[in-house]
CSV table of C-alpha atoms in Angstrom, one decimal:
chain,number,residue,atom,x,y,z
A,1,MET,CA,125.4,34.4,68.7
A,2,TYR,CA,122.5,32.4,67.4
A,3,TYR,CA,123.2,29.7,70.0
A,4,ASN,CA,123.1,32.3,72.9
A,5,ARG,CA,119.8,33.8,71.6
A,6,ALA,CA,118.2,30.3,71.3
A,7,ASN,CA,119.3,29.6,74.9
A,8,SER,CA,117.9,32.9,76.1
A,9,LEU,CA,114.6,32.2,74.3
A,10,LEU,CA,114.4,28.7,75.7
A,11,SER,CA,115.0,30.0,79.2
A,12,LYS,CA,112.1,32.5,78.8
A,13,VAL,CA,109.8,29.7,77.6
A,14,ILE,CA,110.7,27.5,80.5
A,15,CYS,CA,110.2,30.3,83.0
A,16,MET,CA,106.8,31.1,81.5
A,17,LEU,CA,105.7,27.4,81.7
A,18,LEU,CA,106.9,27.1,85.3
A,19,PHE,CA,104.9,30.3,86.1
A,20,ILE,CA,101.7,28.9,84.5
A,21,LEU,CA,102.2,25.6,86.3
A,22,PHE,CA,102.6,27.4,89.6
A,23,ILE,CA,99.5,29.5,89.1
A,24,SER,CA,97.5,26.4,88.1
A,25,ASN,CA,98.6,24.4,91.1
A,26,SER,CA,97.7,27.2,93.5
A,27,MET,CA,94.1,27.0,92.4
A,28,ILE,CA,93.7,23.2,92.8
A,29,GLY,CA,91.3,22.1,95.5
A,30,ARG,CA,89.8,25.5,96.1
A,31,PRO,CA,86.0,25.6,96.0
A,32,TYR,CA,84.3,27.8,93.4
A,33,VAL,CA,80.7,28.9,93.5
A,34,LYS,CA,79.1,30.9,90.8
A,35,GLY,CA,79.3,34.6,91.6
A,36,MET,CA,82.2,34.1,94.1
A,37,GLU,CA,85.9,34.3,93.2
A,38,PRO,CA,88.2,31.5,94.4
A,39,THR,CA,90.5,32.7,97.1
A,40,ASP,CA,93.6,34.4,95.8
A,41,GLN,CA,96.7,35.1,98.0
A,42,SER,CA,96.8,38.8,96.9
A,43,THR,CA,93.2,39.4,98.1
A,44,ALA,CA,93.1,37.0,101.0
A,45,ASP,CA,93.6,39.7,103.7
A,46,THR,CA,90.9,42.0,102.3
A,47,ASN,CA,88.1,40.0,100.7
A,48,SER,CA,88.6,36.5,102.0
A,49,PHE,CA,85.7,34.8,103.8
A,50,ARG,CA,85.3,31.5,105.7
A,51,LEU,CA,81.9,29.8,105.8
A,52,ILE,CA,81.6,27.1,108.5
A,53,VAL,CA,78.8,24.6,109.2
A,54,LYS,CA,78.6,22.5,112.4
A,55,SER,CA,75.6,21.0,114.2
A,56,SER,CA,76.3,22.8,117.5
A,57,ALA,CA,78.6,25.5,118.9
A,58,SER,CA,80.6,22.8,120.8
A,59,ALA,CA,80.8,20.3,117.8
A,60,ALA,CA,84.4,19.4,116.7
A,61,TYR,CA,83.1,18.1,113.4
A,62,GLN,CA,82.7,20.9,110.9
A,63,THR,CA,82.7,21.6,107.1
A,64,GLU,CA,84.0,24.8,105.7
A,65,VAL,CA,84.8,26.6,102.5
A,66,MET,CA,87.0,29.6,101.7
A,67,PHE,CA,86.0,32.2,99.1
A,68,THR,CA,86.4,35.8,98.2
A,69,ASP,CA,83.6,38.3,97.3
A,70,LYS,CA,84.3,42.0,97.0
A,71,LYS,CA,80.6,43.0,97.0
A,72,LEU,CA,79.9,41.1,100.2
A,73,LYS,CA,83.0,42.6,101.8
A,74,LYS,CA,81.9,46.1,100.9
A,75,GLU,CA,78.3,45.6,102.1
A,76,LEU,CA,79.4,44.2,105.4
A,77,ASP,CA,81.9,47.0,105.9
A,78,ASP,CA,79.0,49.5,105.4
A,79,ARG,CA,77.4,47.9,108.6
A,80,ARG,CA,73.8,48.6,107.6
A,81,LEU,CA,71.6,47.0,110.3
A,82,GLY,CA,68.1,46.0,109.3
A,83,ALA,CA,65.3,44.2,111.1
A,84,ALA,CA,65.9,42.7,114.6
A,85,PHE,CA,66.8,39.0,114.7
A,86,SER,CA,64.2,37.7,117.1
A,87,ASP,CA,64.9,34.0,116.9
A,88,SER,CA,66.5,32.8,120.1
A,89,LEU,CA,67.8,29.6,118.6
A,90,LEU,CA,71.4,29.2,117.5
A,91,LEU,CA,72.4,29.2,113.8
A,92,ASP,CA,74.5,26.3,112.5
A,93,THR,CA,76.4,28.4,109.9
A,94,THR,CA,78.9,31.2,110.6
A,95,LEU,CA,80.7,33.6,108.3
A,96,THR,CA,84.1,35.0,109.4
A,97,TYR,CA,86.6,37.4,107.8
A,98,ALA,CA,89.4,39.8,108.9
A,99,ASP,CA,88.6,43.5,109.1
A,100,LYS,CA,91.6,45.7,109.8
A,101,GLY,CA,93.4,42.9,111.6
A,102,LEU,CA,90.3,42.0,113.7
A,103,SER,CA,88.3,38.8,113.1
A,104,GLN,CA,84.6,39.5,112.4
A,105,SER,CA,82.0,36.7,112.8
A,106,PHE,CA,78.3,36.6,111.7
A,107,GLY,CA,75.6,34.0,111.7
A,108,VAL,CA,74.0,33.0,108.4
A,109,THR,CA,70.5,31.7,107.9
A,110,LEU,CA,69.4,29.1,105.4
A,111,ASN,CA,68.2,31.9,103.1
A,112,GLY,CA,71.6,33.6,103.1
A,113,GLU,CA,70.7,36.3,105.5
A,114,VAL,CA,73.6,37.6,107.6
A,115,VAL,CA,73.0,38.2,111.3
A,116,ASP,CA,75.0,40.5,113.5
A,117,LEU,CA,75.0,38.2,116.6
A,118,THR,CA,76.1,41.1,118.9
A,119,ALA,CA,73.4,43.5,117.9
A,120,ARG,CA,70.9,40.7,117.2
A,121,SER,CA,70.0,42.4,113.9
A,122,MET,CA,69.9,41.4,110.3
A,123,MET,CA,72.5,43.0,108.0
A,124,GLU,CA,71.0,44.7,105.0
A,125,LEU,CA,72.4,43.0,101.9
A,126,SER,CA,71.6,43.4,98.2
A,127,ALA,CA,69.4,40.7,96.7
A,128,HIS,CA,72.2,39.5,94.5
A,129,VAL,CA,74.7,39.1,97.3
A,130,GLN,CA,72.2,37.3,99.5
A,131,GLU,CA,71.2,34.9,96.7
A,132,VAL,CA,74.9,34.0,96.1
A,133,LEU,CA,75.4,33.5,99.8
A,134,ARG,CA,72.3,31.4,100.1
A,135,ALA,CA,73.5,29.0,97.3
A,136,GLN,CA,76.8,28.7,99.1
A,137,VAL,CA,75.2,27.9,102.4
A,138,GLN,CA,72.9,25.3,101.0
A,139,ASP,CA,75.8,23.6,99.1
A,140,LEU,CA,78.0,23.5,102.2
A,141,ARG,CA,75.2,22.2,104.4
A,142,ALA,CA,74.4,19.4,101.9
A,143,LYS,CA,78.1,18.3,102.1
A,144,HIS,CA,78.1,18.5,105.9
A,145,TYR,CA,74.8,16.7,106.8
A,146,GLY,CA,73.2,13.4,105.7
A,147,GLU,CA,70.2,12.5,103.6
A,148,LEU,CA,66.9,12.1,105.6
A,149,LEU,CA,65.7,8.8,104.2
A,150,PRO,CA,62.9,6.5,105.5
A,151,TRP,CA,64.1,3.2,107.0
A,152,GLU,CA,62.7,1.3,104.1
A,153,GLU,CA,65.0,3.1,101.7
A,154,ALA,CA,68.0,3.2,104.0
A,155,SER,CA,67.7,-0.6,104.5
A,156,LEU,CA,68.1,-1.1,100.7
A,157,ILE,CA,71.2,1.2,100.6
A,158,LEU,CA,72.7,-0.6,103.6
A,159,PRO,CA,71.9,-4.3,103.0
A,160,LYS,CA,72.7,-7.0,105.5
A,161,TYR,CA,76.4,-7.6,105.8
A,162,SER,CA,77.3,-4.4,104.1
A,163,LYS,CA,80.2,-2.4,105.5
A,164,PHE,CA,80.2,1.3,105.9
A,165,THR,CA,81.8,4.3,107.7
A,166,ILE,CA,80.0,5.9,110.7
A,167,VAL,CA,80.8,9.5,111.6
A,168,ASP,CA,79.7,11.0,114.9
A,169,VAL,CA,78.3,14.5,114.1
A,170,GLU,CA,79.4,16.0,117.3
A,171,SER,CA,83.0,14.8,117.8
A,172,GLY,CA,83.8,14.0,114.2
A,173,LEU,CA,85.3,10.6,115.2
A,174,SER,CA,84.6,7.9,112.7
A,175,PHE,CA,84.9,4.1,112.6
A,176,GLU,CA,83.9,1.2,110.3
A,177,GLY,CA,80.8,-1.0,111.0
A,178,GLN,CA,78.8,-3.8,109.4
A,179,ARG,CA,75.1,-4.4,109.4
A,180,ARG,CA,74.6,-7.9,110.8
A,181,ALA,CA,70.9,-8.1,111.3
A,182,GLY,CA,67.8,-6.0,112.0
A,183,SER,CA,64.5,-5.8,110.2
A,184,HIS,CA,63.1,-2.6,111.7
A,185,HIS,CA,66.4,-0.8,112.2
A,186,ALA,CA,70.1,-1.7,111.6
A,187,ASP,CA,71.8,-4.0,114.1
A,188,VAL,CA,75.5,-3.1,113.6
A,189,GLN,CA,78.9,-4.2,114.9
A,190,PRO,CA,82.3,-2.5,114.7
A,191,LEU,CA,84.6,-4.3,112.3
A,192,THR,CA,87.7,-4.4,114.4
A,193,LYS,CA,88.8,-3.9,118.0
A,194,GLU,CA,90.2,-0.5,116.9
A,195,ASP,CA,86.7,0.5,115.6
A,196,SER,CA,85.2,-0.7,119.0
A,197,ALA,CA,87.7,1.5,120.8
A,198,THR,CA,86.7,4.5,118.7
A,199,LEU,CA,83.0,3.9,119.4
A,200,LYS,CA,83.8,3.7,123.1
A,201,SER,CA,85.8,6.9,123.0
A,202,ILE,CA,82.8,8.7,121.4
A,203,TYR,CA,80.9,8.0,124.6
A,204,GLY,CA,83.7,9.1,126.9
A,205,GLY,CA,85.2,5.7,127.5
A,206,ALA,CA,82.1,3.9,128.7
A,207,TRP,CA,79.4,2.0,126.8
A,208,SER,CA,76.1,4.0,126.8
A,209,TRP,CA,72.5,3.9,125.7
A,210,ASP,CA,72.6,7.6,124.9
A,211,ARG,CA,71.5,8.5,121.4
A,212,ARG,CA,73.9,10.4,119.1
A,213,ALA,CA,73.5,11.8,115.6
A,214,VAL,CA,75.6,10.0,113.1
A,215,LEU,CA,76.4,10.0,109.3
A,216,VAL,CA,76.4,6.6,107.6
A,217,LYS,CA,78.6,6.6,104.5
A,218,LEU,CA,78.5,3.9,101.8
A,219,ASN,CA,79.0,4.0,98.0
A,220,GLY,CA,79.0,7.8,97.7
A,221,ARG,CA,75.8,8.2,99.8
A,222,THR,CA,75.7,9.8,103.3
A,223,LEU,CA,72.6,9.0,105.4
A,224,ALA,CA,71.4,10.7,108.5
A,225,GLY,CA,71.1,8.3,111.4
A,226,SER,CA,71.1,7.9,115.2
A,227,MET,CA,73.0,5.3,117.2
A,228,HIS,CA,73.5,4.3,120.8
A,229,GLY,CA,76.7,2.8,122.1
A,230,MET,CA,75.7,-0.2,124.3
A,231,PRO,CA,76.7,-3.8,123.3
A,232,HIS,CA,73.7,-6.1,123.5
A,233,GLY,CA,72.2,-9.2,121.8
A,234,GLY,CA,74.1,-11.5,119.5
A,235,ASP,CA,77.8,-11.3,118.5
A,236,GLY,CA,79.0,-12.2,115.0
A,237,ILE,CA,82.4,-10.7,114.5
A,238,PRO,CA,85.1,-12.4,116.7
A,239,GLY,CA,88.0,-10.4,117.9
A,240,ASN,CA,86.5,-7.0,117.7
A,241,ASP,CA,86.2,-6.5,121.5
A,242,PHE,CA,82.5,-5.8,121.2
A,243,ASN,CA,80.2,-8.4,122.9
A,244,GLY,CA,77.0,-8.0,120.9
A,245,HIS,CA,75.7,-5.3,118.5
A,246,PHE,CA,74.5,-1.7,118.7
A,247,CYS,CA,71.6,-0.1,116.9
A,248,ILE,CA,71.4,2.6,114.2
A,249,HIS,CA,68.0,4.1,113.5
A,250,PHE,CA,66.8,6.1,110.5
A,251,LEU,CA,63.7,8.1,109.7
A,252,GLY,CA,60.6,6.3,110.9
A,253,SER,CA,62.5,3.2,112.1
A,254,VAL,CA,61.1,1.4,115.2
A,255,THR,CA,62.5,-0.7,118.0
A,256,HIS,CA,62.4,-4.5,117.6
A,257,GLY,CA,60.8,-5.1,121.0
A,258,SER,CA,57.9,-2.6,121.2
A,259,ARG,CA,57.6,-1.9,117.4
A,260,SER,CA,57.3,1.7,118.3
A,261,VAL,CA,59.3,4.8,117.2
A,262,ASP,CA,61.9,5.9,119.6
A,263,PRO,CA,61.5,9.7,120.0
A,264,ALA,CA,65.1,10.3,121.1
A,265,HIS,CA,66.4,8.5,118.1
A,266,GLN,CA,64.2,10.5,115.7
A,267,VAL,CA,65.5,13.8,117.2
A,268,MET,CA,69.1,12.7,116.5
A,269,VAL,CA,68.2,11.5,113.0
A,270,HIS,CA,67.0,15.0,112.2
A,271,ARG,CA,70.0,16.6,113.9
A,272,ALA,CA,72.2,14.5,111.5
A,273,ALA,CA,70.2,15.8,108.6
A,274,GLY,CA,70.6,19.4,109.7
A,275,LEU,CA,66.9,19.7,110.4
A,276,LEU,CA,66.8,19.7,114.2
A,277,ILE,CA,65.1,23.1,114.6
A,278,PRO,CA,62.5,22.6,111.9
A,279,TYR,CA,61.6,19.2,113.3
A,280,VAL,CA,61.3,20.3,116.9
A,281,SER,CA,59.3,23.4,115.8
A,282,LYS,CA,56.5,21.1,114.5
A,283,LEU,CA,56.2,18.9,117.6
A,284,SER,CA,53.1,18.7,119.8
A,285,PRO,CA,53.5,19.7,123.5
A,286,TRP,CA,53.8,16.0,124.5
A,287,ALA,CA,56.5,15.2,121.9
A,288,LEU,CA,58.3,18.4,123.0
A,289,ILE,CA,58.3,17.3,126.6
A,290,ASP,CA,59.8,13.9,125.5
A,291,VAL,CA,62.6,15.8,123.8
A,292,TRP,CA,63.2,17.9,126.9
A,293,ILE,CA,63.4,14.7,129.1
A,294,SER,CA,65.8,13.1,126.6
A,295,ALA,CA,68.0,16.2,126.7
A,296,ALA,CA,68.0,16.3,130.5
A,297,ASN,CA,68.8,12.6,130.6
A,298,GLN,CA,71.8,13.0,128.3
A,299,GLY,CA,72.9,16.4,129.5
A,300,ASP,CA,72.4,17.8,126.0
A,301,LEU,CA,72.4,21.6,126.4
A,302,GLN,CA,71.6,22.3,122.8
A,303,LEU,CA,68.5,20.2,122.9
A,304,LEU,CA,67.3,21.9,126.1
A,305,GLN,CA,67.8,25.3,124.3
A,306,VAL,CA,65.8,24.1,121.3
A,307,THR,CA,62.9,23.1,123.4
A,308,THR,CA,62.9,26.1,125.7
A,309,GLY,CA,64.2,28.9,123.5
A,310,GLN,CA,66.8,29.9,126.0
A,311,GLU,CA,70.0,28.6,127.6
A,312,GLN,CA,69.2,26.2,130.5
A,313,ALA,CA,71.4,24.2,133.0
A,314,VAL,CA,71.0,20.5,133.7
A,315,HIS,CA,70.4,19.6,137.4
A,316,VAL,CA,70.0,15.8,137.0
A,317,ARG,CA,72.2,12.9,136.1
A,318,SER,CA,69.5,10.9,134.5
A,319,MET,CA,65.8,11.1,133.7
A,320,ARG,CA,63.1,8.8,132.2
A,321,ARG,CA,59.4,9.3,131.7
A,322,LEU,CA,57.1,6.9,133.6
A,323,SER,CA,53.6,8.1,133.0
A,324,LYS,CA,51.7,8.1,129.7
A,325,PHE,CA,50.6,11.4,128.3
A,326,PRO,CA,46.9,12.4,128.5
A,327,GLU,CA,45.0,12.6,125.2
A,328,LEU,CA,44.1,16.3,125.2
A,329,ASP,CA,43.1,18.5,122.3
A,330,VAL,CA,45.4,21.5,122.4
A,331,ASN,CA,44.6,22.9,118.9
A,332,GLN,CA,42.9,26.0,120.4
A,333,LEU,CA,45.3,26.5,123.3
A,334,LEU,CA,48.1,29.0,123.7
A,335,GLN,CA,49.2,27.8,127.1
A,336,LEU,CA,49.3,24.4,128.8
A,337,GLU,CA,50.3,23.1,132.2
A,338,THR,CA,50.8,19.4,132.7
A,339,ALA,CA,52.6,17.1,135.2
A,340,VAL,CA,54.7,14.1,134.1
A,341,SER,CA,55.9,11.3,136.3
A,342,VAL,CA,59.6,10.5,135.8
A,343,THR,CA,62.4,8.5,137.4
A,344,ALA,CA,65.5,10.7,138.0
A,345,THR,CA,68.9,10.7,139.5
A,346,PRO,CA,69.6,14.1,141.1
A,347,GLU,CA,72.8,15.9,140.2
A,348,ARG,CA,74.7,15.1,143.4
A,349,ALA,CA,73.0,11.8,144.2
A,350,SER,CA,73.4,8.2,143.1
A,351,ALA,CA,70.0,6.7,143.9
A,352,VAL,CA,67.1,6.8,141.4
A,353,VAL,CA,64.0,8.5,142.7
A,354,ASN,CA,60.4,8.9,141.4
A,355,ARG,CA,59.4,12.5,140.9
A,356,ARG,CA,56.8,14.6,139.1
A,357,VAL,CA,57.8,17.4,136.7
A,358,LEU,CA,55.3,20.3,136.2
A,359,PHE,CA,55.7,21.7,132.7
A,360,ARG,CA,54.4,25.0,131.6
A,361,LEU,CA,54.2,25.5,127.8
A,362,GLU,CA,53.1,28.3,125.6
A,363,ARG,CA,53.1,29.6,122.0
A,364,ALA,CA,52.6,33.1,120.6
A,365,SER,CA,49.7,32.1,118.3
A,366,LEU,CA,47.7,29.1,117.1
A,367,ASP,CA,50.1,28.8,114.1
A,368,ALA,CA,53.3,29.3,116.2
A,369,ARG,CA,55.5,26.5,117.7
A,370,TRP,CA,55.3,25.5,121.3
A,371,TYR,CA,58.1,26.3,123.9
A,372,ILE,CA,58.6,24.9,127.3
A,373,ARG,CA,58.7,28.0,129.5
A,374,SER,CA,59.3,26.2,132.8
A,375,ALA,CA,59.9,22.7,134.2
A,376,VAL,CA,59.7,22.3,138.0
A,377,MET,CA,60.6,19.0,139.6
A,378,GLN,CA,58.3,18.3,142.6
């Protein structure tokens, strides 16, 4: 009798230990933010949210977190619409959850404000819920994007002959590279022929001078950078199927030839840091036109939208600026018209032609940012 009771007691203890172990394992790897409960299977259908950050709507590379928050769920279910959301630019953070079997999706600002994208209105949230969501958004964006470091500091973190991982912010494809040279930016080579193949696939299977936002990862640091994908110059790693090196720029880095900042690279550096819109919003009309030309040249629809404030099609295959910008004082202007000489390849042509593009820019006030309202090729 004593033996049977001991066995029974031992069985109960073992079952209890297995239950505790199961519960513990079910929580491993799930993010927790103060004020938000980790996702639990019993509440996943009713209070579970997914927060996603990616640099553009078409980007394959994204960072996400799952969490539950009963208060946020209740306030979103109440559907209290607040002020109109007038910003025409896209948000890089979305919040989704299931409501009665239907998926609901909202935009989220840096301050944790939830935007009903259909009604173009802000959702009314309590200060506590918005603050908790703001902390969650900022933490997730810090994990997704890179540090915006000046070239002088980035050069110390990535010394010559250091090896690191390069991640394309748009496609999410990554490969290994090594800094071989470069005093004003990093001259880099893929380590192996497999790495070279990945770099080429990022550019659609052909080497290209197009600038792309990248993350450079080394020793626990992630830096915001911009690369092109064209082999040129010296070659130092045999057998990697890459005849030369490619360049990676960082904040404030310059070209080795002209010793000048490359505007297209600087735009991509800020995109890799998650600061594209704040950066473009501070640009002068002339710098904004340069961004528009770079966007048209690369067929970058998001960049076109950032410069114009609206969706815009691309009707050229390539475009480069020829003329220098005039030195005009625009501090007291709300509108500006200027013509810029460019070389361009029309959409259905192969020959490069010289054209003039007439730009019309405006801003709402002297403190507001500039927008390109029209660009007509003559």
